[in-house]
């Protein structure tokens, strides 16, 4: 039997990247002290300001932030997942057009190396009944290439996604077909949409793909108009609630085993019954 202790870190990030970085270091240290091997941060972890994304991607703080993240992974001997971070260039090295960036999920290994990058595919261009009203991520973010990204963490296959992706089940079906056993959903779900759909969507992705699903959300008020839902949570392959938070910054750690995964898949072999 293989096992993995994973952690979700829930934050209220702001437009102050230096302050966000310090809070991240604090919570990562605490989660690592509790034995977490895989630690996941939310979307927009170091900058909660869509208008400043290009600035952060192009400016000197970019190198400082990524260096600090690398050192955190080394210091605590962990896999550290940055839920999303603005990237100024495409994977190919070409410039992103129109001043836009890519919203990239970055995975650092225990030796501090950046081992995987997933660029957010689905962009949140919607109307929400809250103070912000209208959201248009495509104004500052370019969608990523259609591809699946999976990492190996101590024998577990872990699939990457970001926030709004969770509303598109075909991505998670592709990840499970590619062998994923754990699905990560770092997010900045608004309070209104989170209250309506966050837990339902995450549990559904877990049940239909028979995977552990970890949703790691931002929480609280980030500025005068933007409020996120919190309630970071881990679901089992059966859709059972395993661990979670409420609406304040914090973290949880939880052990998962392949025994639970295999029992679920063996008793109800849905993945082998698929026709499409």
PDB file of C-alpha atoms in Angstrom:
ATOM      1  CA  UNK A   1       0.000   0.000   0.000  1.00  0.00           C
ATOM      2  CA  UNK A   2       1.265   3.449  -0.865  1.00  0.00           C
ATOM      3  CA  UNK A   3       0.261   6.578   1.030  1.00  0.00           C
ATOM      4  CA  UNK A   4       0.706  10.319   0.690  1.00  0.00           C
ATOM      5  CA  UNK A   5       0.143  13.168   3.131  1.00  0.00           C
ATOM      6  CA  UNK A   6      -1.183  16.189   1.285  1.00  0.00           C
ATOM      7  CA  UNK A   7      -1.947  19.725   2.429  1.00  0.00           C
ATOM      8  CA  UNK A   8      -4.199  22.524   1.219  1.00  0.00           C
ATOM      9  CA  UNK A   9      -3.263  26.093   2.113  1.00  0.00           C
ATOM     10  CA  UNK A  10      -6.095  28.638   2.011  1.00  0.00           C
ATOM     11  CA  UNK A  11      -5.175  32.326   1.791  1.00  0.00           C
ATOM     12  CA  UNK A  12      -6.613  35.806   1.398  1.00  0.00           C
ATOM     13  CA  UNK A  13      -4.114  37.129  -1.113  1.00  0.00           C
ATOM     14  CA  UNK A  14      -4.006  40.844  -2.005  1.00  0.00           C
ATOM     15  CA  UNK A  15      -2.243  43.125  -4.481  1.00  0.00           C
ATOM     16  CA  UNK A  16       0.862  43.141  -2.236  1.00  0.00           C
ATOM     17  CA  UNK A  17       3.029  40.303  -3.581  1.00  0.00           C
ATOM     18  CA  UNK A  18       5.657  40.610  -0.818  1.00  0.00           C
ATOM     19  CA  UNK A  19       3.048  40.253   1.927  1.00  0.00           C
ATOM     20  CA  UNK A  20       1.460  37.325   0.087  1.00  0.00           C
ATOM     21  CA  UNK A  21       4.848  35.628  -0.147  1.00  0.00           C
ATOM     22  CA  UNK A  22       5.470  35.977   3.587  1.00  0.00           C
ATOM     23  CA  UNK A  23       2.076  34.512   4.436  1.00  0.00           C
ATOM     24  CA  UNK A  24       2.730  31.635   2.061  1.00  0.00           C
ATOM     25  CA  UNK A  25       6.058  30.863   3.727  1.00  0.00           C
ATOM     26  CA  UNK A  26       4.372  30.843   7.135  1.00  0.00           C
ATOM     27  CA  UNK A  27       1.620  28.391   6.185  1.00  0.00           C
ATOM     28  CA  UNK A  28       3.890  26.150   4.130  1.00  0.00           C
ATOM     29  CA  UNK A  29       6.211  25.857   7.121  1.00  0.00           C
ATOM     30  CA  UNK A  30       3.340  24.833   9.387  1.00  0.00           C
ATOM     31  CA  UNK A  31       1.967  22.277   6.925  1.00  0.00           C
ATOM     32  CA  UNK A  32       5.426  20.819   6.373  1.00  0.00           C
ATOM     33  CA  UNK A  33       5.911  20.550  10.146  1.00  0.00           C
ATOM     34  CA  UNK A  34       2.740  18.446  10.191  1.00  0.00           C
ATOM     35  CA  UNK A  35       4.372  16.065   7.749  1.00  0.00           C
ATOM     36  CA  UNK A  36       2.840  17.133   4.430  1.00  0.00           C
ATOM     37  CA  UNK A  37       4.732  15.845   1.401  1.00  0.00           C
ATOM     38  CA  UNK A  38       2.555  17.521  -1.274  1.00  0.00           C
ATOM     39  CA  UNK A  39       1.489  21.098  -0.457  1.00  0.00           C
ATOM     40  CA  UNK A  40      -0.917  22.968  -2.732  1.00  0.00           C
ATOM     41  CA  UNK A  41      -1.411  26.742  -2.833  1.00  0.00           C
ATOM     42  CA  UNK A  42      -4.480  28.470  -4.341  1.00  0.00           C
ATOM     43  CA  UNK A  43      -4.885  30.356  -7.593  1.00  0.00           C
ATOM     44  CA  UNK A  44      -3.510  33.937  -7.670  1.00  0.00           C
ATOM     45  CA  UNK A  45      -1.435  33.102  -4.606  1.00  0.00           C
ATOM     46  CA  UNK A  46       1.165  35.854  -4.982  1.00  0.00           C
ATOM     47  CA  UNK A  47      -0.905  38.553  -6.693  1.00  0.00           C
ATOM     48  CA  UNK A  48      -4.656  39.086  -6.498  1.00  0.00           C
ATOM     49  CA  UNK A  49      -4.829  41.898  -9.039  1.00  0.00           C
ATOM     50  CA  UNK A  50      -5.693  41.083 -12.655  1.00  0.00           C
ATOM     51  CA  UNK A  51      -4.533  44.488 -13.912  1.00  0.00           C
ATOM     52  CA  UNK A  52      -1.009  43.948 -12.538  1.00  0.00           C
ATOM     53  CA  UNK A  53      -0.413  40.450 -13.880  1.00  0.00           C
ATOM     54  CA  UNK A  54       1.799  41.583 -16.729  1.00  0.00           C
ATOM     55  CA  UNK A  55       3.816  43.736 -14.357  1.00  0.00           C
ATOM     56  CA  UNK A  56       4.559  40.805 -12.065  1.00  0.00           C
ATOM     57  CA  UNK A  57       5.364  38.485 -14.957  1.00  0.00           C
ATOM     58  CA  UNK A  58       7.904  40.916 -16.409  1.00  0.00           C
ATOM     59  CA  UNK A  59       9.369  42.557 -13.304  1.00  0.00           C
ATOM     60  CA  UNK A  60      12.261  41.633 -10.961  1.00  0.00           C
ATOM     61  CA  UNK A  61       9.901  40.285  -8.235  1.00  0.00           C
ATOM     62  CA  UNK A  62       9.166  37.353 -10.568  1.00  0.00           C
ATOM     63  CA  UNK A  63      12.646  35.907 -10.085  1.00  0.00           C
ATOM     64  CA  UNK A  64      12.591  36.592  -6.357  1.00  0.00           C
ATOM     65  CA  UNK A  65       9.246  34.867  -5.867  1.00  0.00           C
ATOM     66  CA  UNK A  66      10.182  31.748  -7.828  1.00  0.00           C
ATOM     67  CA  UNK A  67      13.534  31.543  -6.071  1.00  0.00           C
ATOM     68  CA  UNK A  68      11.786  31.694  -2.694  1.00  0.00           C
ATOM     69  CA  UNK A  69       9.335  28.978  -3.764  1.00  0.00           C
ATOM     70  CA  UNK A  70      12.209  26.782  -4.902  1.00  0.00           C
ATOM     71  CA  UNK A  71      13.991  27.281  -1.592  1.00  0.00           C
ATOM     72  CA  UNK A  72      10.799  26.429   0.332  1.00  0.00           C
ATOM     73  CA  UNK A  73      10.536  23.117  -1.522  1.00  0.00           C
ATOM     74  CA  UNK A  74      14.181  22.317  -0.740  1.00  0.00           C
ATOM     75  CA  UNK A  75      13.986  23.428   2.891  1.00  0.00           C
ATOM     76  CA  UNK A  76      10.976  21.247   3.686  1.00  0.00           C
ATOM     77  CA  UNK A  77      11.677  18.421   1.191  1.00  0.00           C
ATOM     78  CA  UNK A  78       8.220  18.774  -0.344  1.00  0.00           C
ATOM     79  CA  UNK A  79       6.431  18.933  -3.653  1.00  0.00           C
ATOM     80  CA  UNK A  80       5.076  22.487  -3.711  1.00  0.00           C
ATOM     81  CA  UNK A  81       2.296  23.447  -6.118  1.00  0.00           C
ATOM     82  CA  UNK A  82       1.805  27.143  -6.906  1.00  0.00           C
ATOM     83  CA  UNK A  83      -1.887  27.192  -7.810  1.00  0.00           C
ATOM     84  CA  UNK A  84      -1.385  29.864 -10.439  1.00  0.00           C
ATOM     85  CA  UNK A  85       1.218  32.458 -11.306  1.00  0.00           C
ATOM     86  CA  UNK A  86       1.393  34.844 -14.292  1.00  0.00           C
ATOM     87  CA  UNK A  87       3.862  33.699 -16.935  1.00  0.00           C
ATOM     88  CA  UNK A  88       5.056  36.244 -19.477  1.00  0.00           C
ATOM     89  CA  UNK A  89       5.958  33.742 -22.182  1.00  0.00           C
ATOM     90  CA  UNK A  90       4.446  30.730 -23.830  1.00  0.00           C
ATOM     91  CA  UNK A  91       5.879  27.303 -23.180  1.00  0.00           C
ATOM     92  CA  UNK A  92       7.422  27.622 -26.645  1.00  0.00           C
ATOM     93  CA  UNK A  93       9.224  30.803 -25.601  1.00  0.00           C
ATOM     94  CA  UNK A  94       7.156  33.069 -27.850  1.00  0.00           C
ATOM     95  CA  UNK A  95       5.756  36.285 -26.402  1.00  0.00           C
ATOM     96  CA  UNK A  96       2.143  36.303 -25.302  1.00  0.00           C
ATOM     97  CA  UNK A  97       0.241  38.733 -27.498  1.00  0.00           C
ATOM     98  CA  UNK A  98      -1.709  41.835 -26.532  1.00  0.00           C
ATOM     99  CA  UNK A  99       0.013  42.288 -23.194  1.00  0.00           C
ATOM    100  CA  UNK A 100      -1.701  39.184 -21.813  1.00  0.00           C
ATOM    101  CA  UNK A 101      -0.075  36.492 -19.684  1.00  0.00           C
ATOM    102  CA  UNK A 102      -0.705  32.830 -19.136  1.00  0.00           C
ATOM    103  CA  UNK A 103      -2.085  31.696 -15.798  1.00  0.00           C
ATOM    104  CA  UNK A 104       0.320  28.891 -14.934  1.00  0.00           C
ATOM    105  CA  UNK A 105       0.155  26.194 -12.264  1.00  0.00           C
ATOM    106  CA  UNK A 106       3.777  25.479 -11.293  1.00  0.00           C
ATOM    107  CA  UNK A 107       5.072  22.385  -9.514  1.00  0.00           C
ATOM    108  CA  UNK A 108       8.403  22.391  -7.671  1.00  0.00           C
ATOM    109  CA  UNK A 109      10.098  19.161  -6.591  1.00  0.00           C
ATOM    110  CA  UNK A 110      11.874  18.557  -3.239  1.00  0.00           C
ATOM    111  CA  UNK A 111      15.170  19.467  -4.909  1.00  0.00           C
ATOM    112  CA  UNK A 112      13.760  22.869  -5.863  1.00  0.00           C
ATOM    113  CA  UNK A 113      13.361  22.183  -9.571  1.00  0.00           C
ATOM    114  CA  UNK A 114      10.357  23.398 -11.561  1.00  0.00           C
ATOM    115  CA  UNK A 115       9.179  20.024 -12.872  1.00  0.00           C
ATOM    116  CA  UNK A 116       5.786  20.805 -14.405  1.00  0.00           C
ATOM    117  CA  UNK A 117       3.753  23.710 -15.727  1.00  0.00           C
ATOM    118  CA  UNK A 118       0.075  23.707 -16.637  1.00  0.00           C
ATOM    119  CA  UNK A 119      -1.463  26.776 -18.297  1.00  0.00           C
ATOM    120  CA  UNK A 120      -5.131  27.422 -17.496  1.00  0.00           C
ATOM    121  CA  UNK A 121      -7.343  26.425 -20.434  1.00  0.00           C
ATOM    122  CA  UNK A 122     -10.770  27.819 -19.534  1.00  0.00           C
ATOM    123  CA  UNK A 123     -11.075  31.543 -18.786  1.00  0.00           C
ATOM    124  CA  UNK A 124     -13.653  33.063 -16.448  1.00  0.00           C
ATOM    125  CA  UNK A 125     -15.584  35.514 -18.657  1.00  0.00           C
ATOM    126  CA  UNK A 126     -18.921  35.615 -16.853  1.00  0.00           C
ATOM    127  CA  UNK A 127     -21.461  37.804 -15.059  1.00  0.00           C
ATOM    128  CA  UNK A 128     -21.875  37.187 -11.319  1.00  0.00           C
ATOM    129  CA  UNK A 129     -24.376  38.739  -8.948  1.00  0.00           C
ATOM    130  CA  UNK A 130     -21.778  40.272  -6.625  1.00  0.00           C
ATOM    131  CA  UNK A 131     -19.972  43.594  -6.186  1.00  0.00           C
ATOM    132  CA  UNK A 132     -17.573  42.919  -9.050  1.00  0.00           C
ATOM    133  CA  UNK A 133     -20.444  42.026 -11.372  1.00  0.00           C
ATOM    134  CA  UNK A 134     -18.587  41.131 -14.541  1.00  0.00           C
ATOM    135  CA  UNK A 135     -15.404  39.092 -14.810  1.00  0.00           C
ATOM    136  CA  UNK A 136     -13.330  38.930 -17.983  1.00  0.00           C
ATOM    137  CA  UNK A 137     -10.124  36.958 -17.492  1.00  0.00           C
ATOM    138  CA  UNK A 138      -9.453  36.919 -21.216  1.00  0.00           C
ATOM    139  CA  UNK A 139      -8.668  40.649 -21.049  1.00  0.00           C
ATOM    140  CA  UNK A 140      -5.408  39.889 -19.227  1.00  0.00           C
ATOM    141  CA  UNK A 141      -4.936  36.122 -19.652  1.00  0.00           C
ATOM    142  CA  UNK A 142      -4.359  34.003 -22.732  1.00  0.00           C
ATOM    143  CA  UNK A 143      -5.775  30.443 -22.620  1.00  0.00           C
ATOM    144  CA  UNK A 144      -3.287  27.609 -22.449  1.00  0.00           C
ATOM    145  CA  UNK A 145      -2.762  24.827 -24.944  1.00  0.00           C
ATOM    146  CA  UNK A 146      -5.178  21.895 -24.841  1.00  0.00           C
ATOM    147  CA  UNK A 147      -3.117  19.289 -23.014  1.00  0.00           C
ATOM    148  CA  UNK A 148      -3.067  17.240 -19.838  1.00  0.00           C
ATOM    149  CA  UNK A 149      -0.321  17.638 -17.256  1.00  0.00           C
ATOM    150  CA  UNK A 150       0.361  14.905 -14.703  1.00  0.00           C
ATOM    151  CA  UNK A 151       3.152  14.608 -12.147  1.00  0.00           C
ATOM    152  CA  UNK A 152       4.335  11.652 -10.094  1.00  0.00           C
ATOM    153  CA  UNK A 153       4.459  12.252  -6.347  1.00  0.00           C
ATOM    154  CA  UNK A 154       5.765   9.275  -4.411  1.00  0.00           C
ATOM    155  CA  UNK A 155       3.999   6.847  -6.737  1.00  0.00           C
ATOM    156  CA  UNK A 156       0.723   8.770  -7.067  1.00  0.00           C
ATOM    157  CA  UNK A 157      -0.247  10.234 -10.448  1.00  0.00           C
ATOM    158  CA  UNK A 158      -1.437  13.789  -9.820  1.00  0.00           C
ATOM    159  CA  UNK A 159      -3.348  15.769 -12.473  1.00  0.00           C
ATOM    160  CA  UNK A 160      -3.268  19.565 -12.735  1.00  0.00           C
ATOM    161  CA  UNK A 161      -6.038  22.079 -13.414  1.00  0.00           C
ATOM    162  CA  UNK A 162      -7.039  25.584 -12.310  1.00  0.00           C
ATOM    163  CA  UNK A 163     -10.320  26.966 -10.939  1.00  0.00           C
ATOM    164  CA  UNK A 164     -12.878  27.486 -13.767  1.00  0.00           C
ATOM    165  CA  UNK A 165     -11.567  24.311 -15.420  1.00  0.00           C
ATOM    166  CA  UNK A 166     -13.615  22.351 -12.876  1.00  0.00           C
ATOM    167  CA  UNK A 167     -16.825  23.187 -14.777  1.00  0.00           C
ATOM    168  CA  UNK A 168     -15.545  21.266 -17.817  1.00  0.00           C
ATOM    169  CA  UNK A 169     -15.570  17.530 -17.014  1.00  0.00           C
ATOM    170  CA  UNK A 170     -13.868  16.524 -20.251  1.00  0.00           C
ATOM    171  CA  UNK A 171     -10.520  17.797 -18.941  1.00  0.00           C
ATOM    172  CA  UNK A 172     -10.758  15.577 -15.867  1.00  0.00           C
ATOM    173  CA  UNK A 173     -11.872  12.594 -17.925  1.00  0.00           C
ATOM    174  CA  UNK A 174      -8.764  13.094 -20.069  1.00  0.00           C
ATOM    175  CA  UNK A 175      -6.620  13.269 -16.929  1.00  0.00           C
ATOM    176  CA  UNK A 176      -8.121  10.079 -15.501  1.00  0.00           C
ATOM    177  CA  UNK A 177      -7.691   8.290 -18.836  1.00  0.00           C
ATOM    178  CA  UNK A 178      -4.044   9.343 -18.716  1.00  0.00           C
ATOM    179  CA  UNK A 179      -3.683   7.657 -15.334  1.00  0.00           C
ATOM    180  CA  UNK A 180      -4.412  10.405 -12.796  1.00  0.00           C
ATOM    181  CA  UNK A 181      -5.332   9.231  -9.298  1.00  0.00           C
ATOM    182  CA  UNK A 182      -5.383  12.646  -7.603  1.00  0.00           C
ATOM    183  CA  UNK A 183      -6.855  15.784  -9.220  1.00  0.00           C
ATOM    184  CA  UNK A 184      -5.801  19.245  -8.043  1.00  0.00           C
ATOM    185  CA  UNK A 185      -8.086  22.276  -8.395  1.00  0.00           C
ATOM    186  CA  UNK A 186      -6.366  25.417  -7.046  1.00  0.00           C
ATOM    187  CA  UNK A 187      -8.895  28.222  -7.293  1.00  0.00           C
ATOM    188  CA  UNK A 188     -10.152  31.708  -6.529  1.00  0.00           C
ATOM    189  CA  UNK A 189     -13.857  30.851  -6.713  1.00  0.00           C
ATOM    190  CA  UNK A 190     -16.066  33.851  -6.060  1.00  0.00           C
ATOM    191  CA  UNK A 191     -18.224  33.701  -2.939  1.00  0.00           C
ATOM    192  CA  UNK A 192     -21.464  33.607  -4.941  1.00  0.00           C
ATOM    193  CA  UNK A 193     -20.446  30.886  -7.395  1.00  0.00           C
ATOM    194  CA  UNK A 194     -18.606  28.984  -4.683  1.00  0.00           C
ATOM    195  CA  UNK A 195     -21.620  28.857  -2.403  1.00  0.00           C
ATOM    196  CA  UNK A 196     -23.722  27.622  -5.307  1.00  0.00           C
ATOM    197  CA  UNK A 197     -21.447  25.075  -6.963  1.00  0.00           C
ATOM    198  CA  UNK A 198     -17.961  24.601  -5.418  1.00  0.00           C
ATOM    199  CA  UNK A 199     -18.556  21.434  -3.410  1.00  0.00           C
ATOM    200  CA  UNK A 200     -20.969  19.926  -5.920  1.00  0.00           C
ATOM    201  CA  UNK A 201     -18.509  20.269  -8.792  1.00  0.00           C
ATOM    202  CA  UNK A 202     -15.533  18.922  -6.852  1.00  0.00           C
ATOM    203  CA  UNK A 203     -17.450  15.927  -5.520  1.00  0.00           C
ATOM    204  CA  UNK A 204     -18.763  15.171  -9.007  1.00  0.00           C
ATOM    205  CA  UNK A 205     -15.260  15.231 -10.508  1.00  0.00           C
ATOM    206  CA  UNK A 206     -14.153  12.810  -7.773  1.00  0.00           C
ATOM    207  CA  UNK A 207     -17.045  10.381  -8.250  1.00  0.00           C
ATOM    208  CA  UNK A 208     -17.090  10.277 -12.045  1.00  0.00           C
ATOM    209  CA  UNK A 209     -13.319   9.813 -12.336  1.00  0.00           C
ATOM    210  CA  UNK A 210     -12.846   7.725  -9.175  1.00  0.00           C
ATOM    211  CA  UNK A 211      -9.996   9.986  -8.074  1.00  0.00           C
ATOM    212  CA  UNK A 212      -9.115  11.946  -4.962  1.00  0.00           C
ATOM    213  CA  UNK A 213      -9.973  15.595  -5.653  1.00  0.00           C
ATOM    214  CA  UNK A 214      -8.330  18.450  -3.756  1.00  0.00           C
ATOM    215  CA  UNK A 215      -9.898  21.888  -4.153  1.00  0.00           C
ATOM    216  CA  UNK A 216      -7.714  24.677  -2.732  1.00  0.00           C
ATOM    217  CA  UNK A 217      -9.479  28.027  -2.712  1.00  0.00           C
ATOM    218  CA  UNK A 218      -8.824  31.638  -1.830  1.00  0.00           C
ATOM    219  CA  UNK A 219     -11.034  33.102   0.909  1.00  0.00           C
ATOM    220  CA  UNK A 220     -12.381  36.397   2.208  1.00  0.00           C
ATOM    221  CA  UNK A 221     -12.245  39.955   0.834  1.00  0.00           C
ATOM    222  CA  UNK A 222      -9.247  40.734  -1.376  1.00  0.00           C
ATOM    223  CA  UNK A 223     -10.274  44.307  -2.201  1.00  0.00           C
ATOM    224  CA  UNK A 224     -13.438  46.401  -2.157  1.00  0.00           C
ATOM    225  CA  UNK A 225     -15.235  44.298  -4.776  1.00  0.00           C
ATOM    226  CA  UNK A 226     -13.695  40.806  -4.775  1.00  0.00           C
ATOM    227  CA  UNK A 227     -14.723  38.146  -2.270  1.00  0.00           C
ATOM    228  CA  UNK A 228     -13.860  34.449  -2.550  1.00  0.00           C
ATOM    229  CA  UNK A 229     -15.558  31.461  -0.983  1.00  0.00           C
ATOM    230  CA  UNK A 230     -12.863  29.488   0.817  1.00  0.00           C
ATOM    231  CA  UNK A 231     -14.010  26.001   1.902  1.00  0.00           C
ATOM    232  CA  UNK A 232     -10.923  24.222   0.580  1.00  0.00           C
ATOM    233  CA  UNK A 233     -11.724  20.521   0.624  1.00  0.00           C
ATOM    234  CA  UNK A 234     -10.544  17.001  -0.142  1.00  0.00           C
ATOM    235  CA  UNK A 235     -12.913  14.351  -1.535  1.00  0.00           C
ATOM    236  CA  UNK A 236     -12.312  10.614  -1.823  1.00  0.00           C
ATOM    237  CA  UNK A 237     -12.813   8.621  -5.060  1.00  0.00           C
ATOM    238  CA  UNK A 238     -16.280   7.785  -3.680  1.00  0.00           C
ATOM    239  CA  UNK A 239     -17.100  11.456  -3.221  1.00  0.00           C
ATOM    240  CA  UNK A 240     -16.725  11.330   0.553  1.00  0.00           C
ATOM    241  CA  UNK A 241     -15.627  14.443   2.438  1.00  0.00           C
ATOM    242  CA  UNK A 242     -12.190  13.757   3.944  1.00  0.00           C
ATOM    243  CA  UNK A 243     -10.997  17.168   5.175  1.00  0.00           C
ATOM    244  CA  UNK A 244     -11.869  20.820   4.755  1.00  0.00           C
ATOM    245  CA  UNK A 245     -11.712  24.424   5.910  1.00  0.00           C
ATOM    246  CA  UNK A 246     -14.282  27.175   6.365  1.00  0.00           C
ATOM    247  CA  UNK A 247     -13.893  30.821   5.281  1.00  0.00           C
ATOM    248  CA  UNK A 248     -10.656  31.898   6.996  1.00  0.00           C
ATOM    249  CA  UNK A 249      -6.994  31.503   6.010  1.00  0.00           C
ATOM    250  CA  UNK A 250      -5.445  28.263   7.195  1.00  0.00           C
ATOM    251  CA  UNK A 251      -4.475  24.788   6.126  1.00  0.00           C
ATOM    252  CA  UNK A 252      -5.286  21.124   6.567  1.00  0.00           C
ATOM    253  CA  UNK A 253      -3.282  17.956   6.070  1.00  0.00           C
ATOM    254  CA  UNK A 254      -4.728  14.567   5.205  1.00  0.00           C
ATOM    255  CA  UNK A 255      -3.345  11.133   4.390  1.00  0.00           C
ATOM    256  CA  UNK A 256      -4.538   9.312   1.286  1.00  0.00           C
ATOM    257  CA  UNK A 257      -3.838   5.703   0.314  1.00  0.00           C
ATOM    258  CA  UNK A 258      -4.067   3.724  -2.879  1.00  0.00           C
ATOM    259  CA  UNK A 259      -6.007   1.083  -0.931  1.00  0.00           C
ATOM    260  CA  UNK A 260      -9.042   3.385  -0.874  1.00  0.00           C
ATOM    261  CA  UNK A 261      -8.588   4.170  -4.561  1.00  0.00           C
ATOM    262  CA  UNK A 262      -8.234   0.544  -5.669  1.00  0.00           C
ATOM    263  CA  UNK A 263     -11.164  -0.633  -3.563  1.00  0.00           C
ATOM    264  CA  UNK A 264     -13.405   1.990  -5.149  1.00  0.00           C
ATOM    265  CA  UNK A 265     -12.300   1.169  -8.691  1.00  0.00           C
ATOM    266  CA  UNK A 266     -12.437  -2.615  -8.203  1.00  0.00           C
ATOM    267  CA  UNK A 267     -15.901  -2.687  -6.658  1.00  0.00           C
ATOM    268  CA  UNK A 268     -17.385  -0.371  -9.274  1.00  0.00           C
ATOM    269  CA  UNK A 269     -15.136  -0.480 -12.370  1.00  0.00           C
ATOM    270  CA  UNK A 270     -16.760   2.492 -14.106  1.00  0.00           C
ATOM    271  CA  UNK A 271     -13.536   3.526 -15.815  1.00  0.00           C
ATOM    272  CA  UNK A 272     -13.389   0.215 -17.687  1.00  0.00           C
ATOM    273  CA  UNK A 273     -17.082   0.448 -18.633  1.00  0.00           C
ATOM    274  CA  UNK A 274     -16.745   3.694 -20.571  1.00  0.00           C
ATOM    275  CA  UNK A 275     -18.039   3.635 -24.138  1.00  0.00           C
ATOM    276  CA  UNK A 276     -16.946   7.126 -25.230  1.00  0.00           C
TER     277      UNK A 276
END
